[in-house]
XYZ file of C-alpha atoms in Angstrom:
635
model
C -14.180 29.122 22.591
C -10.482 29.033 23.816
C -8.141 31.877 22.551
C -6.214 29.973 20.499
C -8.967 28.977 18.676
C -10.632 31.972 18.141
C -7.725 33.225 16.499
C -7.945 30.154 14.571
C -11.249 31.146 13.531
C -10.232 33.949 12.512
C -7.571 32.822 9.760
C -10.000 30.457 7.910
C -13.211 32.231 8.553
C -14.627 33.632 5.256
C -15.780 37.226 6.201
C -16.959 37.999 2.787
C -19.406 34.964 1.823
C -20.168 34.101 -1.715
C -23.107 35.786 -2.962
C -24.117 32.242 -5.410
C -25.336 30.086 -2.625
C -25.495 26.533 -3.407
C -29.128 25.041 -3.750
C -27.685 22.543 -1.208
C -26.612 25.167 1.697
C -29.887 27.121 0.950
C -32.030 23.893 1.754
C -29.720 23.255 5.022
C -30.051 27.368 5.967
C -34.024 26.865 5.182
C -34.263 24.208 7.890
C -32.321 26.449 10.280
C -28.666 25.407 10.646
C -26.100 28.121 11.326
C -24.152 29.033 7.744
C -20.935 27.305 8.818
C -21.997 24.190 10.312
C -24.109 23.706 7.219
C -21.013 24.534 5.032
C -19.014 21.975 7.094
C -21.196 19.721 7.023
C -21.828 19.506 3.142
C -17.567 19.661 2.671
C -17.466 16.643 5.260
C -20.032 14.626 2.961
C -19.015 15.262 -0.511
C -21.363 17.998 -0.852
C -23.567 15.145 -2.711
C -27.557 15.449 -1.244
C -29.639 17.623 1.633
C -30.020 13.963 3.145
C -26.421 13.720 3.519
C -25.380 16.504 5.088
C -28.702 16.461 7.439
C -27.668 13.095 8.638
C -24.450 14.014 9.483
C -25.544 17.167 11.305
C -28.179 14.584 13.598
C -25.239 12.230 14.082
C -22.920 14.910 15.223
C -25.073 16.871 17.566
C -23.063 16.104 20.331
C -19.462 16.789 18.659
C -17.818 19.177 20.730
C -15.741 19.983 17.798
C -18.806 21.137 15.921
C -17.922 24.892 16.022
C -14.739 23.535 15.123
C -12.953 26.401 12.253
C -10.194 23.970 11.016
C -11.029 22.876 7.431
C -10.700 19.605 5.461
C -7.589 18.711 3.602
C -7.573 17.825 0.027
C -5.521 16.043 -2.509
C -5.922 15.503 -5.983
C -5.238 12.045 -7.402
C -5.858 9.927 -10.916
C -7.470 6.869 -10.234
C -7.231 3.881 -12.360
C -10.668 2.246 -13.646
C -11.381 -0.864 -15.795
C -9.776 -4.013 -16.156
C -6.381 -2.067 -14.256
C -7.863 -1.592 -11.623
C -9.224 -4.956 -11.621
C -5.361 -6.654 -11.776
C -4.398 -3.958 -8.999
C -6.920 -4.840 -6.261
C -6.370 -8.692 -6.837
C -2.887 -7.491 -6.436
C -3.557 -5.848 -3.420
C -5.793 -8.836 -2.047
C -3.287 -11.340 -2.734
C 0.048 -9.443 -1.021
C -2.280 -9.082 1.650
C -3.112 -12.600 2.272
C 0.708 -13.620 1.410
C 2.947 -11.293 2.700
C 1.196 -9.349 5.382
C 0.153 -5.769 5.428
C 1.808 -2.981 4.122
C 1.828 0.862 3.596
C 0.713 0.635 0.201
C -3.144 -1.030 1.474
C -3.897 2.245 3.112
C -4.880 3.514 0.697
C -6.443 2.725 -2.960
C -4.593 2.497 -6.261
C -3.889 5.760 -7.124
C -1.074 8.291 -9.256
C -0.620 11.291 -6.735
C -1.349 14.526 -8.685
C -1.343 17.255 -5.939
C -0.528 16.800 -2.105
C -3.042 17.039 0.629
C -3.665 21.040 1.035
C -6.429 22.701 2.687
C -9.528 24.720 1.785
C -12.117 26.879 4.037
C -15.405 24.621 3.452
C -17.249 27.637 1.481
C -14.809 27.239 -1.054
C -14.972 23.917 -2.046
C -17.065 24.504 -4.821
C -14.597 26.549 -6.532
C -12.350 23.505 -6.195
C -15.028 21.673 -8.450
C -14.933 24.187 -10.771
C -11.383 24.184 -11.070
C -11.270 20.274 -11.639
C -14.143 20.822 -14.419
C -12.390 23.602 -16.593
C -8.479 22.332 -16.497
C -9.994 18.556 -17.271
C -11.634 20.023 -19.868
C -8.768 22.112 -21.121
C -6.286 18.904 -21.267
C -9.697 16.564 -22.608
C -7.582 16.230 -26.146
C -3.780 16.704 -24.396
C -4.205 13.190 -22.220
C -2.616 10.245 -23.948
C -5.104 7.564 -24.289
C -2.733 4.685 -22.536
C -0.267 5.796 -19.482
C 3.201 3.869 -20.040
C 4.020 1.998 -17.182
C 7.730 0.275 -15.937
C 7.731 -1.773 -13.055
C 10.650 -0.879 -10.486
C 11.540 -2.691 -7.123
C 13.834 -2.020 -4.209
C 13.962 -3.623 -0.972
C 11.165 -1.298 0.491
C 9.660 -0.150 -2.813
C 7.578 -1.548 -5.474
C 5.773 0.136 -7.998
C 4.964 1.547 -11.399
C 7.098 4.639 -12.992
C 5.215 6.932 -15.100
C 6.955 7.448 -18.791
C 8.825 10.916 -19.189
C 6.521 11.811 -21.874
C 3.130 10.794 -20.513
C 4.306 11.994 -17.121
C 5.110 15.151 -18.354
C 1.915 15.878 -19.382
C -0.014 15.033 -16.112
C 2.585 17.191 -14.219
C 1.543 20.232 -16.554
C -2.179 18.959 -15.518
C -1.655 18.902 -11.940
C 0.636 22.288 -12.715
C -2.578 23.813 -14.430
C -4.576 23.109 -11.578
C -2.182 23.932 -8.288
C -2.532 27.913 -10.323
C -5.922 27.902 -11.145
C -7.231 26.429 -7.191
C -4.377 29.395 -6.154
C -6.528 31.412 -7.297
C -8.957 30.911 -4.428
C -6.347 31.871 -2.318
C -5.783 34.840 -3.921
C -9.632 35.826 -4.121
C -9.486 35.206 0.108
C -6.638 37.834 -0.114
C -8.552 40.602 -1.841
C -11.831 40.110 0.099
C -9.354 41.218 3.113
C -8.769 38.006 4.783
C -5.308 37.704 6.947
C -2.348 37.220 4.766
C -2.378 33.227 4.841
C -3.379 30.960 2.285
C -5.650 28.272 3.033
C -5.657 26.764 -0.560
C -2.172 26.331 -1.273
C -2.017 23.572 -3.600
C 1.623 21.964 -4.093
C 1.283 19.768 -7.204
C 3.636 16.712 -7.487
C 6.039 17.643 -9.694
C 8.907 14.782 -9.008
C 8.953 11.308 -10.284
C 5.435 9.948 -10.850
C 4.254 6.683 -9.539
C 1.681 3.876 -8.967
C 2.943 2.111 -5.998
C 2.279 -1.048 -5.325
C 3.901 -1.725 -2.034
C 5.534 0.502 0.631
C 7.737 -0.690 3.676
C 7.365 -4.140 3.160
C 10.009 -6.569 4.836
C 12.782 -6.890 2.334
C 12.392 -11.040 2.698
C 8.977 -10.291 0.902
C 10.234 -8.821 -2.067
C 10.445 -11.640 -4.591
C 7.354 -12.294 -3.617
C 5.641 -9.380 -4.231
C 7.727 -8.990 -7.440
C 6.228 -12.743 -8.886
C 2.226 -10.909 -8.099
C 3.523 -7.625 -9.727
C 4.489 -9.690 -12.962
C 0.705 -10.866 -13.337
C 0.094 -6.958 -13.929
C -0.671 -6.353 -17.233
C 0.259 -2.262 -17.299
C -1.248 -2.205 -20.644
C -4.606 -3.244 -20.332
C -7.461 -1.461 -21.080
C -7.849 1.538 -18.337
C -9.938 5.194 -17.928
C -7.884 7.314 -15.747
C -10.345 9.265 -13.497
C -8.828 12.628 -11.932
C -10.878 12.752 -8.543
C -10.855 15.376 -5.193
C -10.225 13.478 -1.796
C -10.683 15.059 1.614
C -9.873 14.161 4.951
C -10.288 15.278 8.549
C -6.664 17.256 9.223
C -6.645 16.391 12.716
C -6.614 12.875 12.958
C -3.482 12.555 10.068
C -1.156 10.946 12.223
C -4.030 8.600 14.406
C -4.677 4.860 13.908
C -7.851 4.273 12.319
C -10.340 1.503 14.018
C -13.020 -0.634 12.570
C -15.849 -1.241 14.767
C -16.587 -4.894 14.762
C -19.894 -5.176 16.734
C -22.070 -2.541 18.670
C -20.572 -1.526 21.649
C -23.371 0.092 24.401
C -21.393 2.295 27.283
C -21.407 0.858 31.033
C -20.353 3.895 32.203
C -20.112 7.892 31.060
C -17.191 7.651 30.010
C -17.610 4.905 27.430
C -18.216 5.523 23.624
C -21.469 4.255 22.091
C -20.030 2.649 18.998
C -22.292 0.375 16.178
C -20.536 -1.817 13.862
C -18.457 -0.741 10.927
C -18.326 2.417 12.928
C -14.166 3.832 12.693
C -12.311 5.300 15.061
C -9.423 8.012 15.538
C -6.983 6.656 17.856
C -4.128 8.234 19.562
C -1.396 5.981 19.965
C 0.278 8.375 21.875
C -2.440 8.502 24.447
C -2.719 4.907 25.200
C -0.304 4.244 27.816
C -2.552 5.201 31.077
C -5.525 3.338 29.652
C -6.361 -0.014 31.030
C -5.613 -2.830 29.284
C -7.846 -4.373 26.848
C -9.228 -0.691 26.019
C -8.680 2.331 24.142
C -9.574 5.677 23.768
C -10.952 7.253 20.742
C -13.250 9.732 18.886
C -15.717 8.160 16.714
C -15.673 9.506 12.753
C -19.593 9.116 12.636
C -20.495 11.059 15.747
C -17.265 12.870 16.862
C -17.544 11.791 20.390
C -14.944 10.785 22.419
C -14.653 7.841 25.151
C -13.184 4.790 25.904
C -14.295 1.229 24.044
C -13.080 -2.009 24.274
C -10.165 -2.893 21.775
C -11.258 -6.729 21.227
C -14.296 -5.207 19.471
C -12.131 -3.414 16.661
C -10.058 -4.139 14.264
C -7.134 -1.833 12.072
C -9.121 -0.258 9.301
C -7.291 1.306 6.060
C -6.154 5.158 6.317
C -8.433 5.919 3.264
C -11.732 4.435 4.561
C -12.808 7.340 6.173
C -11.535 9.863 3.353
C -14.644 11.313 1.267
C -14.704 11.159 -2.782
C -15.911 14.771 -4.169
C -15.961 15.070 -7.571
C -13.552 13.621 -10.670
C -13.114 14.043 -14.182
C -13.351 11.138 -15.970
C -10.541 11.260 -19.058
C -11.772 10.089 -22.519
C -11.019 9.701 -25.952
C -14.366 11.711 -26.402
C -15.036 14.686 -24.016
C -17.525 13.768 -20.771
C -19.329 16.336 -18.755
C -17.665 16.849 -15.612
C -19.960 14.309 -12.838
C -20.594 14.006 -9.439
C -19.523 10.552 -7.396
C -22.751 9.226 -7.032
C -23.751 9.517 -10.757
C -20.476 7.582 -11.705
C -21.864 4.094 -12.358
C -18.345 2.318 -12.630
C -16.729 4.256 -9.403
C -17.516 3.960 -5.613
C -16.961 6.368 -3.389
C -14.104 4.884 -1.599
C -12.243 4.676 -4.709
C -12.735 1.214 -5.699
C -14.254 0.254 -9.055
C -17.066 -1.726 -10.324
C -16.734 -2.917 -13.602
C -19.293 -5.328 -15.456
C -16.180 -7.601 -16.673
C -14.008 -8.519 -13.995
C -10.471 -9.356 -15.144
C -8.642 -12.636 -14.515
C -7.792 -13.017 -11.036
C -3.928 -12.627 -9.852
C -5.189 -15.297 -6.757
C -6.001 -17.660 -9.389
C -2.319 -17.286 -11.108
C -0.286 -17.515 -7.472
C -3.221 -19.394 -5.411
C -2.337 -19.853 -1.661
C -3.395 -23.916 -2.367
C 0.108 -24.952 -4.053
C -0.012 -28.089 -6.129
C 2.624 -29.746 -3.933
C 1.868 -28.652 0.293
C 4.354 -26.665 2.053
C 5.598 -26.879 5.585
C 3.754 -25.022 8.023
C 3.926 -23.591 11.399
C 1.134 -22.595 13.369
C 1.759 -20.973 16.796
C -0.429 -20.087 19.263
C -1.706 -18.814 22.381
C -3.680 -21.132 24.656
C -7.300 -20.811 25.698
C -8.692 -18.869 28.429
C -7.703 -19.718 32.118
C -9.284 -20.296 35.030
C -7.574 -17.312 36.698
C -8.118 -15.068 34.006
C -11.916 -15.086 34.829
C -11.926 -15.563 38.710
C -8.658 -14.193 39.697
C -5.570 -15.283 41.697
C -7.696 -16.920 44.222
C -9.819 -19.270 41.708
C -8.705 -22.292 43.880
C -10.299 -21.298 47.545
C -13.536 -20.347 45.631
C -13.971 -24.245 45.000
C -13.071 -26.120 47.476
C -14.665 -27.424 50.460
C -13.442 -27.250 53.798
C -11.868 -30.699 53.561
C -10.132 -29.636 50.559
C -12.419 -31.571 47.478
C -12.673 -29.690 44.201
C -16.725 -28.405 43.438
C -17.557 -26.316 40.363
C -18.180 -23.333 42.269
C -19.435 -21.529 38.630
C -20.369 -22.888 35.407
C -16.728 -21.584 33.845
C -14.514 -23.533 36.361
C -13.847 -27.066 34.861
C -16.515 -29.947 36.001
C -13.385 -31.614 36.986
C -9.555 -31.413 37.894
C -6.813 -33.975 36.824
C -5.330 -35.529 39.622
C -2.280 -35.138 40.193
C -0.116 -37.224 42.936
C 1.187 -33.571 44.923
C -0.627 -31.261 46.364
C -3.800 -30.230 44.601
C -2.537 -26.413 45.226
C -0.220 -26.535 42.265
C -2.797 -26.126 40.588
C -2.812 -22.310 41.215
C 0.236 -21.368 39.773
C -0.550 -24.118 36.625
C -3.856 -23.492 36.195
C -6.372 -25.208 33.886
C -7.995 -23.925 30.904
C -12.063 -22.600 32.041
C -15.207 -24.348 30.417
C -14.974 -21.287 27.907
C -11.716 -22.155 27.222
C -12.310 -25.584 26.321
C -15.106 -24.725 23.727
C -12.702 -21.742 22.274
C -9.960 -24.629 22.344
C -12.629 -26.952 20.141
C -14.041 -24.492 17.817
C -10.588 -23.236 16.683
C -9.677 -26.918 15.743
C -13.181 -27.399 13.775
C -12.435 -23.884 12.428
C -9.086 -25.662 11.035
C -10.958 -29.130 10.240
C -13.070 -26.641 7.902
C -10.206 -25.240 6.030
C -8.899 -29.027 5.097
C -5.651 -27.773 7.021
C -3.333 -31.181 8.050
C -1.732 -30.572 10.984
C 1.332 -33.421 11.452
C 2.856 -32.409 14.532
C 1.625 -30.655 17.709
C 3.657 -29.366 20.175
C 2.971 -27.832 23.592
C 4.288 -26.082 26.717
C 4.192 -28.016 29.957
C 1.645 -25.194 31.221
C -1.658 -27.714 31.818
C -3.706 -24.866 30.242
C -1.194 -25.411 27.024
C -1.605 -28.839 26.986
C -5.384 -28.929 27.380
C -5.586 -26.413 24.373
C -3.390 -29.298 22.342
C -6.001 -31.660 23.395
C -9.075 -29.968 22.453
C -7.745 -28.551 19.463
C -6.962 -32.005 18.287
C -10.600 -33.317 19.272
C -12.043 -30.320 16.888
C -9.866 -31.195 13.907
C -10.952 -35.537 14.804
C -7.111 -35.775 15.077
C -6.795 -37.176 19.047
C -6.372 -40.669 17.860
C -3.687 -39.944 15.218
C -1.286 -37.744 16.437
C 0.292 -37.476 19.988
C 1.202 -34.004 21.361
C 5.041 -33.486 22.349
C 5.629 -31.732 25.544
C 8.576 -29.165 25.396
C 9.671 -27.211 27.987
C 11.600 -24.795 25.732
C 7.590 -23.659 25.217
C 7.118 -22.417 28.376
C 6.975 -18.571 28.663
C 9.680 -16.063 29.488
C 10.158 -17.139 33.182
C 10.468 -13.354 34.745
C 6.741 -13.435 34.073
C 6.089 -16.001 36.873
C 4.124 -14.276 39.764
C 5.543 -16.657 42.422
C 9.133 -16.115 41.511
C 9.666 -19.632 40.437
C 8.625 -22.017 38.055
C 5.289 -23.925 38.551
C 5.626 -27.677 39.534
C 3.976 -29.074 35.901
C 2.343 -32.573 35.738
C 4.525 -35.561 35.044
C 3.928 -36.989 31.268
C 2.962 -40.237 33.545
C 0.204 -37.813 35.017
C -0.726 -36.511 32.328
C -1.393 -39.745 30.094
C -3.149 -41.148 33.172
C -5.518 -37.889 32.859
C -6.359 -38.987 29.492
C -4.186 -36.228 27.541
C -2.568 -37.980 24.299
C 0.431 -37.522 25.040
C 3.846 -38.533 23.070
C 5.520 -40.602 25.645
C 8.433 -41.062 23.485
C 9.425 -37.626 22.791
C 12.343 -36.178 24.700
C 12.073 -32.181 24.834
C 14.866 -30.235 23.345
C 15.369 -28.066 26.687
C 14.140 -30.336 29.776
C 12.797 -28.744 32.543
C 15.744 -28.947 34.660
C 17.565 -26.076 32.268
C 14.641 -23.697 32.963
C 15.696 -21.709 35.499
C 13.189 -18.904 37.423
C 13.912 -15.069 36.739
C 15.606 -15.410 33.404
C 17.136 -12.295 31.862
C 15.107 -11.459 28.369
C 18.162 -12.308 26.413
C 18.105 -16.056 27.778
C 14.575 -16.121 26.924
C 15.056 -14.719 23.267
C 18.055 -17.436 22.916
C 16.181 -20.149 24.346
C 12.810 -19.462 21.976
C 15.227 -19.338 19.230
C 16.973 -22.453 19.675
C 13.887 -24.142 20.140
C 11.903 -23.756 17.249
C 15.086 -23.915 15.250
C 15.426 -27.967 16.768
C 11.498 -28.214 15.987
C 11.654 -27.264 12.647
C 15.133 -29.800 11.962
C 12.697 -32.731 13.444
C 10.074 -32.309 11.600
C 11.090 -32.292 7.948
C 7.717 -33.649 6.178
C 5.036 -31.686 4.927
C 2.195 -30.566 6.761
C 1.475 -27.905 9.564
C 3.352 -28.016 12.963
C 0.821 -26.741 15.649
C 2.927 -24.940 18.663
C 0.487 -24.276 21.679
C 2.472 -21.802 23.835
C 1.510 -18.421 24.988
C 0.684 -14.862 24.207
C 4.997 -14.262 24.107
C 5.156 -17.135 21.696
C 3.761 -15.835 18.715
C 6.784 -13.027 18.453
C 9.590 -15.161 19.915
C 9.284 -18.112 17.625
C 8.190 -16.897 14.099
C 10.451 -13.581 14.189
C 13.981 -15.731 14.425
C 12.121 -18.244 11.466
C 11.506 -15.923 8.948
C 14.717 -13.598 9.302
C 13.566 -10.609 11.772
C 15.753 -9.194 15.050
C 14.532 -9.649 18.316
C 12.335 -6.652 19.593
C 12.914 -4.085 22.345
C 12.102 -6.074 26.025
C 9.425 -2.886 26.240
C 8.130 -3.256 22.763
C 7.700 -6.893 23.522
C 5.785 -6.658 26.425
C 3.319 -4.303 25.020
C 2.853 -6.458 21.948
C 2.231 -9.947 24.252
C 0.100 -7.739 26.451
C -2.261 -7.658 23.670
C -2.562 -10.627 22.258
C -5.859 -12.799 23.195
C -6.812 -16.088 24.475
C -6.039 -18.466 21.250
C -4.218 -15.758 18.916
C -1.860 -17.312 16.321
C 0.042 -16.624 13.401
C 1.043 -18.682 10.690
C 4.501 -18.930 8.984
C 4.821 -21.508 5.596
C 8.282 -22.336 3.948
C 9.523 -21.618 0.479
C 11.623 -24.612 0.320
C 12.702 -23.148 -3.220
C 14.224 -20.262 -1.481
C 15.072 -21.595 1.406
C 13.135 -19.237 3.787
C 9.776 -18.565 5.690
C 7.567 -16.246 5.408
C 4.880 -15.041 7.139
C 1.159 -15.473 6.112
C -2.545 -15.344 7.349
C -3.763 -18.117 9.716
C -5.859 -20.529 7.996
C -8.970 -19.361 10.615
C -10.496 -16.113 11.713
C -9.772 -15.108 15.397
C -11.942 -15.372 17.656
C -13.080 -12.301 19.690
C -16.181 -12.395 22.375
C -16.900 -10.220 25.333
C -17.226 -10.587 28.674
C -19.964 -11.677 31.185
C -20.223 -11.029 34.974
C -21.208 -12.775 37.420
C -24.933 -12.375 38.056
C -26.976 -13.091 41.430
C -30.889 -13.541 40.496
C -31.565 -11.889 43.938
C -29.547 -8.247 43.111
C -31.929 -5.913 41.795
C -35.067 -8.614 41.744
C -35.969 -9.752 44.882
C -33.889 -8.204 46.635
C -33.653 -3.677 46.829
């Protein structure tokens, strides 16, 4: 053990252990685990079952972080239950969906009693205790309905708690910061160092339910119209409950594991879905693109996974529910989580009558439909899969296209130049064409009408259009529109000037539906190679501007463009400044083979916002090449 954390060690460490042992901690010592891993092991699980606390033990056996001293943290909250809590997670659901994600989904609905403090794990049960004896002390005190007023500012919305009912749950949270001191205090006489690990800070400023937290400010009337469908005065139980979380991964991302991940190499984590991760943003910058590095919250290991198999996950999902105390007219006995039929551990409710829906009062399917625009990235690409050099891998020595694997295209267009183009404009890969298809019957699925489609003069772009329109049984109805104000940010271009595109003459003659009639807003003449980031930022903006002016019916407007086009074309529609050149580039570096995003208008106000696509993504992993004879037939 390093120095450092020795010392550590010695801070937190208990050197006078309680003399009542838990039944729980004697089972875990009777099966032979060391006192403090048990005891860290029950305060990371809720300190619920044996089972529990076993499992976790088997599941971390390879956590180097095991012997770990550094305790949970803990906050004390009240947590709404009933037909409240009903209104606030359709709430939650339905900003979600319309206006995007915020700070306020991190984390459940929830009136902040104490702030997150610490507590050696020996002493959580005194924690409990504490909970029991002030709820039961302010049982009669609590007012049986908490008033609630709605307020809103351009990065806050949320419920105020009344003077006089706040008041009250200050002197609660008051009572309990003195009486949880008093661990502190009994560290202190047992002849512990002079620092208290149980400090509890209760929140003694304004009280308040939020509803939404650093939010874009073009979102708040929005979010203001779903807040009205609150009814602050329906029926409720108010449930004071214990959190915890793990201290050291406060300021990390959190990852959801969306499907099992086995490691190629040693330095892989073995990850199974719904799994989360810690992630460091800090520490992503060396690691190779497409991957992360993390430590998993199930197992504590560390290693390096592949990001396309995650997905963000909610601060709160890994936190761990202790015990509450459940405020009612009539006194309850103070219960443990998993004997609460009407809470879950994760701080949602279940009630047996759901309330009315706030998706069914502002559903996303408006009686009249609003304008739409879809953008997004094309398919996969030939060269993504076999590299610069795709071309000389198939063809022959006279120069004749073969399908050299089963991802390169059966054929090639033809084209009246040189077939070599074709390297710097490179068509979309067999896989690409089925991703291409399947997002369009995705969007055939959903009923969404797409009216115009647009596409960069990139072949892969236009073959995306193509097949897109094939999924949604569109091909014969509506043309695609080649712009070249599409085309990516031109600094990009690996041979330091622009690709020679197919004609529109080619292209029809290659079967493409093509609008023959449509005259691009920026012709390819006024791209020029090497462009400076602000001339790309004007140019995207000027573009979909002239789009959006030419198409003025109702219905979507599919853009196919690329990975850059999802930021440069929504964030001058719905109001937002151009990003950082570096910020840019790290957000298009991430963005996969037919990502999109989805912007709809608000005619009334005379603005966009954005929304969730209409479709899921879709996410798949990769697959070598494979010779039969490797490993076979062959040593």
């Amino acid at each position: 053990m390093a120095v450092a954390e020795m010392q550590l060690y010695a801070k937190v460490s208990n050197k006078h252990r309680s003399r009542s042992t838990s039944v729980l901690l004697e089972s875990l010592l009777a099966k032979g685990f060391p006192a403090h891993i048990a005891q860290k092991a029950l305060a990371a699980t809720g300190q619920k079952t044996v089972e529990d606390a076993a499992k976790w033990l088997h599941s971390h056996c390879n956590d180097p972080s095991l012997d770990d001293p550094i305790p949970q943290e803990y906050a004390l909250y009240l947590c709404p239950t009933g037909c409240l809590h009903n209104y606030l997670l359709d709430f939650w659901k339905e900003s979600k969906r319309q206006c995007g994600k915020n700070r306020a989904h991190e984390i459940f609905p929830h009136i902040t009693l104490c702030d997150f403090f610490t507590c050696e794990d020996q002493k959580v049960e005194l924690l409990y205790d504490t909970l029991k004896r002030v709820g039961e002390s302010f049982s009669q005190r609590f007012p049986p309905s908490i008033s609630l007023s709605l307020h809103s500012s351009t990065s806050y919305l949320g419920f105020f708690i009344d003077d006089r009912h706040a008041n009250i749950l200050k002197e609660f949270a008051l009572a309990f910061s003195s009486e949880a001191s008093a661990v502190a205090a009994q560290m202190l006489r047992h002849g512990t160092e002079n620092i208290s690990y149980c400090h509890v800070k209760p929140c003694l400023k304004q009280l308040h339910l939020t509803l939404s937290h650093k939010f874009y400010p073009h979102h708040q009337k929005t979010l203001e119209q779903l807040a009205k469908c609150i009814n602050p005065g329906e029926t409720c139980q108010w449930v004071a409950a214990l959190y915890s979380r793990d201290m050291r991964f406060v300021h990390y991302q959190t990852l959801k594991a969306l499907f099992q991940y086995k490691p190629q190499n040693i330095d892989e984590l073995m990850i199974n879905a719904g799994d989360f991760i810690y992630v460091d943003p800090t520490q992503q910058s060396d690691v190779s693109e497409g991957w992360v590095i993390g430590i998993s919250h199930r197992t504590g290991c560390r290693g390096f996974l592949p990001e396309n198999y995650t997905e963000r996950a909610n601060e709160s999902d890994t936190w761990v529910k202790h015990r509450e105390y459940v405020f009612v007219t009539a006194s309850r006995l103070f219960t443990q989580t998993e004997n609460e039929p009407n809470v879950k551990t994760n701080g949602e409710v279940q009630s047996p009558s759901m309330s009315r829906s706030v998706s069914k009062v502002l559903s996303f399917q408006n009686a009249t439909l609003r304008r739409g625009v879809l953008v997004m990235r094309h398919g996969e690409r030939v060269d993504q899969v076999f590299g610069k050099s795709w071309l000389q891998q198939c063809l022959t020595a006279d120069g004749k296209y073969y399908r050299a694997d089963l991802n390169f295209p059966s054929t090639l267009p033809k084209r009246k130049d040189s077939m070599k183009h074709f390297e710097y404009d490179p068509p979309l890969s067999c896989c690409g064409i089925f991703q291409s298809r399947l997002i369009g019957e995705a969007l055939l699925d959903q009923e969404v009408t797409v009216s115009y489609v647009y596409s960069s003069p990139a072949l892969r772009c236009i073959q995306t259009a193509q097949h897109l329109l094939q999924g949604l049984k569109l091909d014969q109805k509506v043309k695609i529109r080649v712009e070249p104000g599409l085309f990516e940010w031109t600094k990009w271009e690996a041979s330091r000037v622009l690709p020679n595109f197919m004609t529109v003459t080619e292209l029809v003659e290659a079967s493409y539906k093509i609008d023959t009639s449509y005259r691009g807003n920026f012709p390819l003449s006024s791209l020029v190679p090497s462009e400076s980031y602000e001339e790309y930022v004007s140019r995207s903006s000027a573009v979909i501007k002239q789009i959006i002016t030419a198409c003025p019916s109702k219905g979507v407007i599919l853009i196919v463009g690329h990975g850059s086009s999802l930021t440069s074309f929504t964030r001058p529609l719905i109001g937002l400044p151009t990003r950082d050149s570096r910020d840019f580039a790290q957000v298009v570096r991430k963005i996969p083979s037919l990502g999109m995003c989805f912007c709809e208008e608000l005619k009334e106000e005379n603005k966009w916002q954005m929304v969730n696509p209409p479709v899921k993504t879709l996410t798949h992993g990769a697959n070598a090449a494979f010779n039969w004879r490797n490993g076979i037939v062959e040593d």
